[in-house]
PDB file of C-alpha atoms in Angstrom:
ATOM      1  CA  MET R 189      -6.526  28.013  52.150  1.00  0.00           C
ATOM      2  CA  ARG R 190      -6.625  31.449  53.522  1.00  0.00           C
ATOM      3  CA  LEU R 191      -8.221  31.761  56.959  1.00  0.00           C
ATOM      4  CA  LEU R 192      -9.326  34.906  58.664  1.00  0.00           C
ATOM      5  CA  TYR R 193     -10.567  35.591  62.225  1.00  0.00           C
ATOM      6  CA  PHE R 194     -12.762  38.624  63.515  1.00  0.00           C
ATOM      7  CA  ALA R 195     -13.783  40.210  66.604  1.00  0.00           C
ATOM      8  CA  TRP R 196     -13.287  38.337  69.857  1.00  0.00           C
ATOM      9  CA  LEU R 197     -12.333  35.216  67.795  1.00  0.00           C
ATOM     10  CA  LYS R 198      -9.185  37.285  66.532  1.00  0.00           C
ATOM     11  CA  THR R 199      -8.445  38.451  70.179  1.00  0.00           C
ATOM     12  CA  LYS R 200      -8.488  34.879  71.475  1.00  0.00           C
ATOM     13  CA  ILE R 201      -6.535  33.312  68.698  1.00  0.00           C
ATOM     14  CA  GLY R 202      -4.268  36.057  68.620  1.00  0.00           C
ATOM     15  CA  LYS R 203      -4.093  36.666  65.018  1.00  0.00           C
ATOM     16  CA  THR R 204      -6.110  38.213  62.235  1.00  0.00           C
ATOM     17  CA  GLU R 205      -5.084  35.794  59.388  1.00  0.00           C
ATOM     18  CA  GLU R 206      -3.147  32.802  58.270  1.00  0.00           C
ATOM     19  CA  THR R 207      -2.501  30.834  55.177  1.00  0.00           C
ATOM     20  CA  LEU R 208      -2.724  27.011  55.720  1.00  0.00           C
ATOM     21  CA  ASP R 209      -3.098  23.542  54.140  1.00  0.00           C
ATOM     22  CA  PRO R 210      -5.501  21.330  56.212  1.00  0.00           C
ATOM     23  CA  PRO R 211      -5.114  17.732  55.856  1.00  0.00           C
ATOM     24  CA  ALA R 212      -7.114  15.664  53.310  1.00  0.00           C
ATOM     25  CA  GLY R 213     -10.568  14.999  54.527  1.00  0.00           C
ATOM     26  CA  ILE R 214     -11.302  18.482  55.714  1.00  0.00           C
ATOM     27  CA  THR R 215     -13.947  19.266  53.213  1.00  0.00           C
ATOM     28  CA  THR R 216     -16.644  21.499  55.291  1.00  0.00           C
ATOM     29  CA  PRO R 217     -16.132  24.339  57.639  1.00  0.00           C
ATOM     30  CA  ALA R 218     -17.517  22.067  60.616  1.00  0.00           C
ATOM     31  CA  ALA R 219     -14.510  19.795  60.015  1.00  0.00           C
ATOM     32  CA  LEU R 220     -12.072  22.658  59.501  1.00  0.00           C
ATOM     33  CA  VAL R 221     -13.122  24.054  62.869  1.00  0.00           C
ATOM     34  CA  ASP R 222     -12.856  20.565  64.637  1.00  0.00           C
ATOM     35  CA  TRP R 223      -9.263  20.376  63.172  1.00  0.00           C
ATOM     36  CA  LEU R 224      -8.456  23.872  64.212  1.00  0.00           C
ATOM     37  CA  LYS R 225      -9.256  23.019  67.618  1.00  0.00           C
ATOM     38  CA  THR R 226      -6.478  20.408  67.808  1.00  0.00           C
ATOM     39  CA  ARG R 227      -3.874  23.231  67.135  1.00  0.00           C
ATOM     40  CA  GLY R 228      -3.575  24.491  70.527  1.00  0.00           C
ATOM     41  CA  PRO R 229      -5.444  25.739  73.773  1.00  0.00           C
ATOM     42  CA  ALA R 230      -6.271  29.343  72.243  1.00  0.00           C
ATOM     43  CA  PHE R 231      -7.851  27.591  69.407  1.00  0.00           C
ATOM     44  CA  ALA R 232      -9.540  24.906  71.335  1.00  0.00           C
ATOM     45  CA  ASP R 233     -10.969  27.754  73.681  1.00  0.00           C
ATOM     46  CA  ALA R 234     -11.966  30.239  70.931  1.00  0.00           C
ATOM     47  CA  LEU R 235     -13.789  27.627  68.782  1.00  0.00           C
ATOM     48  CA  LYS R 236     -15.186  25.286  71.703  1.00  0.00           C
ATOM     49  CA  ASP R 237     -18.778  26.291  70.853  1.00  0.00           C
ATOM     50  CA  ARG R 238     -19.785  26.485  67.188  1.00  0.00           C
ATOM     51  CA  ARG R 239     -23.264  27.954  68.075  1.00  0.00           C
ATOM     52  CA  THR R 240     -21.248  31.283  68.985  1.00  0.00           C
ATOM     53  CA  LEU R 241     -19.548  31.289  65.655  1.00  0.00           C
ATOM     54  CA  ARG R 242     -20.638  31.979  62.040  1.00  0.00           C
ATOM     55  CA  VAL R 243     -18.711  31.116  58.823  1.00  0.00           C
ATOM     56  CA  ALA R 244     -18.138  32.847  55.602  1.00  0.00           C
ATOM     57  CA  VAL R 245     -16.466  31.344  52.425  1.00  0.00           C
ATOM     58  CA  ASN R 246     -15.117  33.427  49.680  1.00  0.00           C
ATOM     59  CA  ARG R 247     -16.919  36.399  51.407  1.00  0.00           C
ATOM     60  CA  HIS R 248     -20.360  34.691  51.206  1.00  0.00           C
ATOM     61  CA  HIS R 249     -22.217  33.746  54.335  1.00  0.00           C
ATOM     62  CA  VAL R 250     -22.424  29.814  54.311  1.00  0.00           C
ATOM     63  CA  GLY R 251     -23.491  26.860  56.468  1.00  0.00           C
ATOM     64  CA  TRP R 252     -21.158  24.341  58.550  1.00  0.00           C
ATOM     65  CA  ASP R 253     -21.645  21.757  55.875  1.00  0.00           C
ATOM     66  CA  PHE R 254     -20.733  23.970  52.780  1.00  0.00           C
ATOM     67  CA  ALA R 255     -18.352  22.097  50.599  1.00  0.00           C
ATOM     68  CA  LEU R 256     -14.686  23.794  50.770  1.00  0.00           C
ATOM     69  CA  LYS R 257     -12.314  23.767  47.622  1.00  0.00           C
ATOM     70  CA  PRO R 258      -8.525  24.383  47.902  1.00  0.00           C
ATOM     71  CA  GLY R 259      -7.629  27.848  48.038  1.00  0.00           C
ATOM     72  CA  ASP R 260     -10.834  29.181  49.480  1.00  0.00           C
ATOM     73  CA  GLU R 261     -10.913  32.180  51.748  1.00  0.00           C
ATOM     74  CA  VAL R 262     -12.591  31.090  54.890  1.00  0.00           C
ATOM     75  CA  ALA R 263     -13.705  33.601  57.596  1.00  0.00           C
ATOM     76  CA  LEU R 264     -14.648  32.633  61.008  1.00  0.00           C
ATOM     77  CA  PHE R 265     -16.257  35.249  63.319  1.00  0.00           C
ATOM     78  CA  PRO R 266     -19.190  35.910  65.984  1.00  0.00           C
ATOM     79  CA  PRO R 267     -22.730  36.930  65.008  1.00  0.00           C
ATOM     80  CA  VAL R 268     -22.399  40.390  63.346  1.00  0.00           C
ATOM     81  CA  THR R 269     -23.305  43.471  65.312  1.00  0.00           C
ATOM     82  CA  GLY R 270     -23.319  46.462  62.954  1.00  0.00           C
ATOM     83  CA  GLY R 271     -25.906  48.990  62.188  1.00  0.00           C
TER      84      GLY R 271
ATOM     85  CA  MET H 190     -25.564  52.863  46.045  1.00  0.00           C
ATOM     86  CA  ILE H 191     -23.465  51.727  49.085  1.00  0.00           C
ATOM     87  CA  ARG H 192     -20.340  53.178  50.761  1.00  0.00           C
ATOM     88  CA  VAL H 193     -18.094  52.034  53.703  1.00  0.00           C
ATOM     89  CA  GLN H 194     -16.151  54.633  55.106  1.00  0.00           C
ATOM     90  CA  ARG H 195     -14.099  56.080  58.188  1.00  0.00           C
ATOM     91  CA  GLU H 196     -15.289  59.576  57.783  1.00  0.00           C
ATOM     92  CA  ASP H 197     -18.472  60.946  58.943  1.00  0.00           C
ATOM     93  CA  PHE H 198     -21.168  62.014  56.399  1.00  0.00           C
ATOM     94  CA  ASP H 199     -23.326  64.901  55.839  1.00  0.00           C
ATOM     95  CA  VAL H 200     -27.107  63.780  55.933  1.00  0.00           C
ATOM     96  CA  GLY H 201     -28.402  66.649  54.112  1.00  0.00           C
ATOM     97  CA  PHE H 202     -25.730  66.581  51.308  1.00  0.00           C
ATOM     98  CA  GLU H 203     -26.205  62.617  50.901  1.00  0.00           C
ATOM     99  CA  ILE H 204     -29.933  63.168  50.394  1.00  0.00           C
ATOM    100  CA  GLU H 205     -29.609  66.014  47.971  1.00  0.00           C
ATOM    101  CA  ASN H 206     -26.923  64.169  46.115  1.00  0.00           C
ATOM    102  CA  LEU H 207     -28.907  60.920  45.917  1.00  0.00           C
ATOM    103  CA  THR H 208     -32.340  62.443  44.963  1.00  0.00           C
ATOM    104  CA  ARG H 209     -31.332  65.645  42.781  1.00  0.00           C
ATOM    105  CA  GLY H 210     -33.399  65.746  39.625  1.00  0.00           C
ATOM    106  CA  LYS H 211     -35.383  62.709  40.277  1.00  0.00           C
ATOM    107  CA  THR H 212     -38.729  64.214  40.186  1.00  0.00           C
ATOM    108  CA  THR H 213     -40.753  60.994  40.271  1.00  0.00           C
ATOM    109  CA  ILE H 214     -39.949  60.681  43.822  1.00  0.00           C
ATOM    110  CA  GLY H 215     -42.693  61.730  46.184  1.00  0.00           C
ATOM    111  CA  GLY H 216     -41.260  60.548  49.589  1.00  0.00           C
ATOM    112  CA  ILE H 217     -37.769  60.140  51.058  1.00  0.00           C
ATOM    113  CA  VAL H 218     -37.138  58.185  54.335  1.00  0.00           C
ATOM    114  CA  THR H 219     -33.873  58.437  56.233  1.00  0.00           C
ATOM    115  CA  PHE H 220     -32.390  56.250  58.994  1.00  0.00           C
ATOM    116  CA  VAL H 221     -29.317  57.528  60.974  1.00  0.00           C
ATOM    117  CA  GLY H 222     -27.723  55.089  63.618  1.00  0.00           C
ATOM    118  CA  THR H 223     -25.810  56.751  66.218  1.00  0.00           C
ATOM    119  CA  VAL H 224     -23.497  55.707  69.119  1.00  0.00           C
ATOM    120  CA  ARG H 225     -25.296  55.697  72.371  1.00  0.00           C
ATOM    121  CA  ASP H 226     -23.196  55.611  75.667  1.00  0.00           C
ATOM    122  CA  GLY H 227     -26.030  53.867  77.791  1.00  0.00           C
ATOM    123  CA  GLY H 228     -25.775  56.467  80.556  1.00  0.00           C
ATOM    124  CA  GLY H 229     -24.761  55.887  84.097  1.00  0.00           C
ATOM    125  CA  ALA H 230     -21.502  54.660  85.662  1.00  0.00           C
ATOM    126  CA  ASP H 231     -20.999  52.126  82.929  1.00  0.00           C
ATOM    127  CA  ALA H 232     -21.420  54.660  80.048  1.00  0.00           C
ATOM    128  CA  ILE H 233     -19.044  53.883  77.142  1.00  0.00           C
ATOM    129  CA  LYS H 234     -16.213  56.110  76.370  1.00  0.00           C
ATOM    130  CA  SER H 235     -16.062  55.172  72.487  1.00  0.00           C
ATOM    131  CA  MET H 236     -16.924  52.374  70.128  1.00  0.00           C
ATOM    132  CA  THR H 237     -14.745  50.677  67.705  1.00  0.00           C
ATOM    133  CA  LEU H 238     -16.294  49.252  64.336  1.00  0.00           C
ATOM    134  CA  GLU H 239     -14.356  46.297  62.754  1.00  0.00           C
ATOM    135  CA  HIS H 240     -15.479  44.999  59.542  1.00  0.00           C
ATOM    136  CA  TYR H 241     -14.481  42.566  56.728  1.00  0.00           C
ATOM    137  CA  PRO H 242     -13.348  44.467  53.713  1.00  0.00           C
ATOM    138  CA  GLY H 243     -14.643  43.318  50.553  1.00  0.00           C
ATOM    139  CA  MET H 244     -17.483  41.083  52.067  1.00  0.00           C
ATOM    140  CA  THR H 245     -18.850  44.186  53.788  1.00  0.00           C
ATOM    141  CA  GLU H 246     -19.333  45.844  50.425  1.00  0.00           C
ATOM    142  CA  ASP H 247     -20.554  42.626  48.791  1.00  0.00           C
ATOM    143  CA  GLU H 248     -23.188  42.078  51.419  1.00  0.00           C
ATOM    144  CA  LEU H 249     -24.374  45.771  51.520  1.00  0.00           C
ATOM    145  CA  THR H 250     -24.617  45.758  47.622  1.00  0.00           C
ATOM    146  CA  ALA H 251     -26.481  42.433  47.833  1.00  0.00           C
ATOM    147  CA  ILE H 252     -28.921  43.794  50.579  1.00  0.00           C
ATOM    148  CA  GLU H 253     -29.553  46.934  48.468  1.00  0.00           C
ATOM    149  CA  ALA H 254     -30.405  45.110  45.367  1.00  0.00           C
ATOM    150  CA  GLU H 255     -32.940  42.866  47.289  1.00  0.00           C
ATOM    151  CA  ALA H 256     -34.652  45.915  48.656  1.00  0.00           C
ATOM    152  CA  ASN H 257     -34.914  47.183  45.033  1.00  0.00           C
ATOM    153  CA  LYS H 258     -36.316  44.016  43.911  1.00  0.00           C
ATOM    154  CA  ARG H 259     -39.164  44.034  46.512  1.00  0.00           C
ATOM    155  CA  TRP H 260     -39.981  47.454  46.446  1.00  0.00           C
ATOM    156  CA  LYS H 261     -40.153  50.003  43.687  1.00  0.00           C
ATOM    157  CA  LEU H 262     -37.467  52.568  44.782  1.00  0.00           C
ATOM    158  CA  ASP H 263     -36.323  55.588  42.856  1.00  0.00           C
ATOM    159  CA  ALA H 264     -33.243  55.789  44.819  1.00  0.00           C
ATOM    160  CA  SER H 265     -31.510  54.001  47.738  1.00  0.00           C
ATOM    161  CA  LEU H 266     -28.342  54.596  49.580  1.00  0.00           C
ATOM    162  CA  ILE H 267     -26.364  53.020  52.460  1.00  0.00           C
ATOM    163  CA  VAL H 268     -23.272  54.649  54.133  1.00  0.00           C
ATOM    164  CA  HIS H 269     -21.660  52.755  57.071  1.00  0.00           C
ATOM    165  CA  ARG H 270     -18.654  53.828  58.850  1.00  0.00           C
ATOM    166  CA  HIS H 271     -16.006  51.896  60.540  1.00  0.00           C
ATOM    167  CA  GLY H 272     -13.011  52.622  63.183  1.00  0.00           C
ATOM    168  CA  LYS H 273     -13.357  54.487  66.262  1.00  0.00           C
ATOM    169  CA  LEU H 274     -16.616  56.641  67.205  1.00  0.00           C
ATOM    170  CA  LEU H 275     -17.430  58.730  70.060  1.00  0.00           C
ATOM    171  CA  PRO H 276     -20.869  58.805  71.784  1.00  0.00           C
ATOM    172  CA  GLY H 277     -23.356  60.846  69.734  1.00  0.00           C
ATOM    173  CA  GLU H 278     -21.539  60.118  66.438  1.00  0.00           C
ATOM    174  CA  ARG H 279     -23.247  58.844  63.435  1.00  0.00           C
ATOM    175  CA  ILE H 280     -22.670  55.274  62.351  1.00  0.00           C
ATOM    176  CA  VAL H 281     -24.912  54.170  59.524  1.00  0.00           C
ATOM    177  CA  LEU H 282     -27.228  56.084  57.069  1.00  0.00           C
ATOM    178  CA  VAL H 283     -29.820  54.525  55.146  1.00  0.00           C
ATOM    179  CA  VAL H 284     -31.846  56.584  52.640  1.00  0.00           C
ATOM    180  CA  THR H 285     -34.849  55.289  50.513  1.00  0.00           C
ATOM    181  CA  ALA H 286     -36.794  57.213  47.848  1.00  0.00           C
ATOM    182  CA  ALA H 287     -40.167  56.305  46.423  1.00  0.00           C
ATOM    183  CA  SER H 288     -42.989  57.555  44.558  1.00  0.00           C
ATOM    184  CA  HIS H 289     -45.105  56.791  47.599  1.00  0.00           C
ATOM    185  CA  ARG H 290     -44.154  56.822  51.222  1.00  0.00           C
ATOM    186  CA  ALA H 291     -45.165  53.227  51.968  1.00  0.00           C
ATOM    187  CA  ALA H 292     -42.485  51.677  49.762  1.00  0.00           C
ATOM    188  CA  ALA H 293     -39.940  54.257  51.112  1.00  0.00           C
ATOM    189  CA  PHE H 294     -40.833  53.236  54.945  1.00  0.00           C
ATOM    190  CA  ALA H 295     -40.745  49.459  54.270  1.00  0.00           C
ATOM    191  CA  ALA H 296     -37.695  49.261  52.290  1.00  0.00           C
ATOM    192  CA  ASN H 297     -35.766  51.489  54.659  1.00  0.00           C
ATOM    193  CA  GLU H 298     -36.796  49.255  57.728  1.00  0.00           C
ATOM    194  CA  PHE H 299     -36.033  46.178  55.694  1.00  0.00           C
ATOM    195  CA  LEU H 300     -32.396  47.418  54.802  1.00  0.00           C
ATOM    196  CA  VAL H 301     -31.783  48.300  58.382  1.00  0.00           C
ATOM    197  CA  ASP H 302     -32.901  45.093  59.793  1.00  0.00           C
ATOM    198  CA  TRP H 303     -31.126  42.907  57.056  1.00  0.00           C
ATOM    199  CA  LEU H 304     -27.687  44.881  57.270  1.00  0.00           C
ATOM    200  CA  LYS H 305     -27.646  44.376  61.087  1.00  0.00           C
ATOM    201  CA  THR H 306     -27.873  40.677  60.791  1.00  0.00           C
ATOM    202  CA  LYS H 307     -25.842  40.220  57.497  1.00  0.00           C
ATOM    203  CA  ALA H 308     -23.335  43.017  57.110  1.00  0.00           C
ATOM    204  CA  PRO H 309     -19.873  41.738  58.714  1.00  0.00           C
ATOM    205  CA  PHE H 310     -19.439  44.465  61.270  1.00  0.00           C
ATOM    206  CA  TRP H 311     -18.512  43.961  64.805  1.00  0.00           C
ATOM    207  CA  LYS H 312     -18.690  46.581  67.718  1.00  0.00           C
ATOM    208  CA  GLN H 313     -16.329  46.813  70.493  1.00  0.00           C
ATOM    209  CA  GLU H 314     -17.123  49.234  73.319  1.00  0.00           C
ATOM    210  CA  GLU H 315     -14.614  50.901  75.383  1.00  0.00           C
ATOM    211  CA  THR H 316     -16.192  51.181  79.060  1.00  0.00           C
ATOM    212  CA  PRO H 317     -14.669  52.388  82.186  1.00  0.00           C
ATOM    213  CA  GLN H 318     -14.050  48.689  82.935  1.00  0.00           C
ATOM    214  CA  GLY H 319     -12.258  47.654  79.864  1.00  0.00           C
ATOM    215  CA  ALA H 320     -13.127  46.866  76.331  1.00  0.00           C
ATOM    216  CA  ARG H 321     -15.824  44.490  75.396  1.00  0.00           C
ATOM    217  CA  TRP H 322     -17.318  43.015  72.190  1.00  0.00           C
ATOM    218  CA  VAL H 323     -20.893  43.751  71.687  1.00  0.00           C
ATOM    219  CA  GLU H 324     -23.239  40.577  71.677  1.00  0.00           C
ATOM    220  CA  ALA H 325     -25.666  40.016  68.960  1.00  0.00           C
ATOM    221  CA  GLN H 326     -29.258  40.468  70.014  1.00  0.00           C
ATOM    222  CA  ASP H 327     -31.934  37.977  69.481  1.00  0.00           C
ATOM    223  CA  SER H 328     -34.287  40.857  68.875  1.00  0.00           C
ATOM    224  CA  ASP H 329     -32.227  41.987  65.607  1.00  0.00           C
ATOM    225  CA  ASP H 330     -32.652  38.185  64.485  1.00  0.00           C
ATOM    226  CA  LEU H 331     -36.371  38.285  65.087  1.00  0.00           C
ATOM    227  CA  ALA H 332     -36.513  41.670  63.368  1.00  0.00           C
ATOM    228  CA  ALA H 333     -34.643  40.204  60.298  1.00  0.00           C
ATOM    229  CA  LYS H 334     -36.829  37.256  59.958  1.00  0.00           C
ATOM    230  CA  ARG H 335     -40.040  39.211  59.635  1.00  0.00           C
ATOM    231  CA  TRP H 336     -38.861  39.771  56.321  1.00  0.00           C
ATOM    232  CA  ALA H 337     -38.298  36.426  55.285  1.00  0.00           C
ATOM    233  CA  LYS H 338     -40.310  35.067  52.278  1.00  0.00           C
ATOM    234  CA  GLY H 339     -42.815  32.262  53.189  1.00  0.00           C
TER     235      GLY H 339
END
């Protein structure tokens, strides 16, 4: 699974992207975020409040209960501020 | 038509290029978003726009398609810049052209409202006190929700 981080999430986590295989049972972005939070204090802090985050899978906005598949591109970011 | 680019754009050229020869057009509405410094001691020095290459283009294309589904437009264009911009510089251009002004005005406002809440851009402001990420505004969400279909 390819993971991308943007804006302050990228700054807090300290990287823009990574490729990893989450454990079996991680089938939604909600579960993915909960698992990512266990990977260290930077992740725990950046991801502590899901209400401050949005998620896209394969470049589409999705909800936290979206069904993830192996090989998906999952992006986590704060609400967008373009325009 | 949509474009995401680092370079500035020429508003007059873009309008001319978009509408040339399309004689059914009776009205053209143009929105240009620019970097404001906020004024005072906290005035920002610059703004950097980050985006999600690939998804940005997909979202802008989808938003433009939705506008063309809702209103009868003869032409439409979104140009959005990324990278480091100074106060006064142009960020975004939205042009809508239609036979009658009502469709052009409504579609333009819709495009700006939707792109502000859907297109994956994030603004970081460089201030005298350091850099800070711009927070999303509830007012932008409310503006976008006006266009939700019942």
